[in-house]
Amino acid sequence: AEDEAAAWKQLALQFEGLGDQCEFGIVQRRLGADPIGLFRFAAVSATSMAGLLEDSFDRLGDPEFIELGLTGGDEYLLRDTRGLYHMHCFVRKGSVDETKFLGQQITRLRYLKKKLISDLQDGHKIFVHKSSLERIDDMLVRSLHAGLERFGPNVLLVTRQTEAGHQPGTISVLGERILVGYLDT
């Protein structure tokens, strides 16, 4: 059982989530892997991600457009006021000085952005985007992949809800280093 758990953890560490919601980060955590990643516990649409990749994440982390928000459970979220993304902070309202905390989160965001760019340049991970709010058509998938390829040879795995001709749990190859996986929900 320990060998199997270690194998699942190693497998999970070979992937990095590129947004939509937090589910992929939760899957990694349940497999015993807790890598740090810019979009691991963040929400970002495929369209926004394609734009961020196109400009090498230059727009990401500008303090002028970053604020703290709250979840329904009073957990801080770091939000881009232009609607590019928001991410969980895992800190409850009232437990920190908000001004100082916001500055720390901006610094953290900049570090995670550099780490992601380095990982993209290394090309050793499979980058995953799941979309629950919009269907990612083939053109948008190719746009995401082209953005990844600007940094180096990267593999993209996009998930879609099952559709005609694709059973849940299957993967199709859309192009070189472009995979589409199908889930029932």
Short mmCIF file of C-alpha atoms in Angstrom, two decimals:
data_model
loop_
_atom_site.label_atom_id
_atom_site.label_comp_id
_atom_site.label_asym_id
_atom_site.label_seq_id
_atom_site.Cartn_x
_atom_site.Cartn_y
_atom_site.Cartn_z
CA ALA A 1 0.00 0.00 0.00
CA GLU A 2 2.88 2.40 0.75
CA ASP A 3 4.45 1.72 -2.67
CA GLU A 4 1.14 2.32 -4.38
CA ALA A 5 0.58 5.59 -2.47
CA ALA A 6 4.09 6.74 -3.36
CA ALA A 7 3.48 5.92 -7.04
CA TRP A 8 0.23 7.94 -7.07
CA LYS A 9 1.98 10.86 -5.40
CA GLN A 10 4.80 10.79 -7.98
CA LEU A 11 2.25 10.67 -10.78
CA ALA A 12 0.34 13.65 -9.35
CA LEU A 13 3.55 15.68 -9.12
CA GLN A 14 4.06 15.37 -12.88
CA PHE A 15 1.04 17.59 -13.51
CA GLU A 16 0.30 21.25 -12.88
CA GLY A 17 -3.16 22.78 -12.93
CA LEU A 18 -3.79 25.88 -15.00
CA GLY A 19 -7.07 26.87 -13.57
CA ASP A 20 -10.79 26.92 -13.84
CA GLN A 21 -11.37 25.83 -10.26
CA CYS A 22 -9.58 24.06 -7.41
CA GLU A 23 -10.61 20.46 -8.09
CA PHE A 24 -7.29 19.40 -9.62
CA GLY A 25 -5.38 20.78 -6.62
CA ILE A 26 -7.70 18.82 -4.33
CA VAL A 27 -7.07 15.63 -6.34
CA GLN A 28 -3.32 16.18 -5.97
CA ARG A 29 -3.72 16.69 -2.22
CA ARG A 30 -5.74 13.47 -1.88
CA LEU A 31 -2.96 11.64 -3.70
CA GLY A 32 -0.45 12.92 -1.13
CA ALA A 33 1.06 15.58 -3.40
CA ASP A 34 1.02 19.21 -2.33
CA PRO A 35 3.13 21.07 -4.89
CA ILE A 36 3.07 24.83 -4.91
CA GLY A 37 1.62 26.31 -8.06
CA LEU A 38 0.26 29.62 -9.21
CA PHE A 39 -3.12 28.34 -10.36
CA ARG A 40 -3.42 25.27 -8.11
CA PHE A 41 -6.19 26.79 -5.99
CA ALA A 42 -7.27 29.50 -8.38
CA ALA A 43 -10.12 30.11 -10.77
CA VAL A 44 -9.20 31.29 -14.25
CA SER A 45 -11.11 30.73 -17.47
CA ALA A 46 -9.49 29.17 -20.53
CA THR A 47 -9.96 32.44 -22.40
CA SER A 48 -8.20 34.42 -19.65
CA MET A 49 -5.45 31.80 -19.44
CA ALA A 50 -4.83 32.01 -23.19
CA GLY A 51 -4.43 35.80 -22.86
CA LEU A 52 -2.12 35.47 -19.86
CA LEU A 53 0.06 32.98 -21.72
CA GLU A 54 0.14 35.22 -24.79
CA ASP A 55 1.63 38.10 -22.81
CA SER A 56 3.92 35.84 -20.72
CA PHE A 57 1.85 36.62 -17.60
CA ASP A 58 2.96 40.28 -17.70
CA ARG A 59 -0.48 41.50 -16.55
CA LEU A 60 -0.51 39.14 -13.61
CA GLY A 61 0.48 40.54 -10.23
CA ASP A 62 0.08 44.26 -10.91
CA PRO A 63 -0.74 45.67 -7.42
CA GLU A 64 -3.02 48.28 -8.99
CA PHE A 65 -5.44 45.49 -9.96
CA ILE A 66 -5.18 43.16 -6.94
CA GLU A 67 -7.49 43.15 -3.96
CA LEU A 68 -8.62 40.87 -1.18
CA GLY A 69 -12.09 39.40 -1.42
CA LEU A 70 -13.96 36.89 0.70
CA THR A 71 -15.58 33.52 0.16
CA GLY A 72 -18.97 32.81 1.72
CA GLY A 73 -17.07 31.22 4.61
CA ASP A 74 -15.00 34.37 5.30
CA GLU A 75 -11.79 33.02 3.75
CA TYR A 76 -9.68 35.59 1.95
CA LEU A 77 -9.41 35.38 -1.82
CA LEU A 78 -6.78 37.23 -3.84
CA ARG A 79 -8.63 38.77 -6.80
CA ASP A 80 -7.67 40.54 -9.95
CA THR A 81 -10.15 43.40 -10.36
CA ARG A 82 -10.08 42.95 -14.16
CA GLY A 83 -11.58 39.48 -13.69
CA LEU A 84 -8.49 37.56 -14.82
CA TYR A 85 -8.46 35.20 -11.83
CA HIS A 86 -9.02 34.75 -8.13
CA MET A 87 -7.31 32.38 -5.75
CA HIS A 88 -7.81 30.99 -2.28
CA CYS A 89 -5.54 32.28 0.47
CA PHE A 90 -6.63 29.72 3.14
CA VAL A 91 -6.67 32.49 5.78
CA ARG A 92 -9.81 33.62 7.60
CA LYS A 93 -11.01 37.21 7.80
CA GLY A 94 -9.89 38.95 10.97
CA SER A 95 -6.89 36.72 11.60
CA VAL A 96 -4.33 39.01 9.90
CA ASP A 97 -3.66 42.67 9.20
CA GLU A 98 -5.27 43.03 5.77
CA THR A 99 -2.86 45.63 4.37
CA LYS A 100 0.22 43.65 5.36
CA PHE A 101 -1.39 40.38 4.21
CA LEU A 102 -2.27 41.83 0.80
CA GLY A 103 1.37 42.89 0.34
CA GLN A 104 2.55 39.41 1.29
CA GLN A 105 0.12 37.83 -1.15
CA ILE A 106 1.32 40.08 -3.99
CA THR A 107 4.91 39.03 -3.23
CA ARG A 108 3.81 35.38 -3.16
CA LEU A 109 1.98 35.81 -6.47
CA ARG A 110 5.10 37.22 -8.12
CA TYR A 111 7.19 34.29 -6.82
CA LEU A 112 4.64 31.74 -8.07
CA LYS A 113 4.54 33.48 -11.47
CA LYS A 114 8.34 33.13 -11.80
CA LYS A 115 8.13 29.49 -10.73
CA LEU A 116 5.43 28.74 -13.31
CA ILE A 117 7.44 30.40 -16.08
CA SER A 118 10.47 28.33 -15.06
CA ASP A 119 8.38 25.14 -15.10
CA LEU A 120 7.03 26.04 -18.53
CA GLN A 121 10.56 26.61 -19.81
CA ASP A 122 11.67 23.24 -18.38
CA GLY A 123 8.82 21.43 -20.14
CA HIS A 124 8.78 18.47 -17.73
CA LYS A 125 5.18 18.66 -16.56
CA ILE A 126 1.80 18.03 -18.09
CA PHE A 127 -0.27 21.19 -17.75
CA VAL A 128 -3.97 20.65 -17.08
CA HIS A 129 -6.92 22.93 -17.70
CA LYS A 130 -10.40 21.84 -16.71
CA SER A 131 -13.31 24.01 -17.64
CA SER A 132 -16.58 23.81 -15.77
CA LEU A 133 -17.99 27.15 -16.89
CA GLU A 134 -17.32 27.04 -20.62
CA ARG A 135 -16.72 24.28 -23.14
CA ILE A 136 -13.21 24.60 -24.45
CA ASP A 137 -13.49 24.11 -28.20
CA ASP A 138 -10.58 22.83 -30.29
CA MET A 139 -9.58 26.33 -31.38
CA LEU A 140 -9.26 27.51 -27.76
CA VAL A 141 -7.37 24.32 -26.84
CA ARG A 142 -4.89 25.03 -29.63
CA SER A 143 -4.58 28.64 -28.46
CA LEU A 144 -3.78 27.48 -24.92
CA HIS A 145 -1.22 25.04 -26.25
CA ALA A 146 0.39 27.68 -28.49
CA GLY A 147 0.74 29.87 -25.40
CA LEU A 148 2.44 27.03 -23.52
CA GLU A 149 4.73 26.34 -26.46
CA ARG A 150 6.00 29.92 -26.40
CA PHE A 151 7.96 28.86 -23.30
CA GLY A 152 9.12 25.45 -24.55
CA PRO A 153 7.81 22.02 -25.57
CA ASN A 154 4.91 21.51 -23.16
CA VAL A 155 2.11 18.98 -22.95
CA LEU A 156 -1.44 20.25 -22.42
CA LEU A 157 -4.27 18.10 -21.08
CA VAL A 158 -7.69 19.73 -21.30
CA THR A 159 -10.72 18.07 -19.77
CA ARG A 160 -14.21 18.20 -21.19
CA GLN A 161 -17.49 16.67 -20.19
CA THR A 162 -18.22 13.45 -22.04
CA GLU A 163 -19.65 14.00 -25.49
CA ALA A 164 -20.71 11.82 -28.39
CA GLY A 165 -17.97 9.38 -29.31
CA HIS A 166 -15.97 9.86 -26.11
CA GLN A 167 -16.58 7.79 -23.00
CA PRO A 168 -15.72 9.07 -19.50
CA GLY A 169 -12.12 8.29 -18.60
CA THR A 170 -10.88 8.32 -22.19
CA ILE A 171 -8.30 10.61 -23.73
CA SER A 172 -7.98 11.71 -27.34
CA VAL A 173 -4.97 13.23 -29.02
CA LEU A 174 -5.80 16.56 -30.62
CA GLY A 175 -2.25 17.23 -31.81
CA GLU A 176 1.37 16.87 -30.84
CA ARG A 177 1.52 17.33 -27.04
CA ILE A 178 -2.22 18.18 -26.94
CA LEU A 179 -4.54 15.78 -25.09
CA VAL A 180 -8.25 16.00 -24.35
CA GLY A 181 -9.61 13.95 -21.48
CA TYR A 182 -13.30 13.25 -20.93
CA LEU A 183 -15.14 13.20 -17.59
CA ASP A 184 -18.80 12.44 -16.92
CA THR A 185 -19.22 15.42 -14.56
#
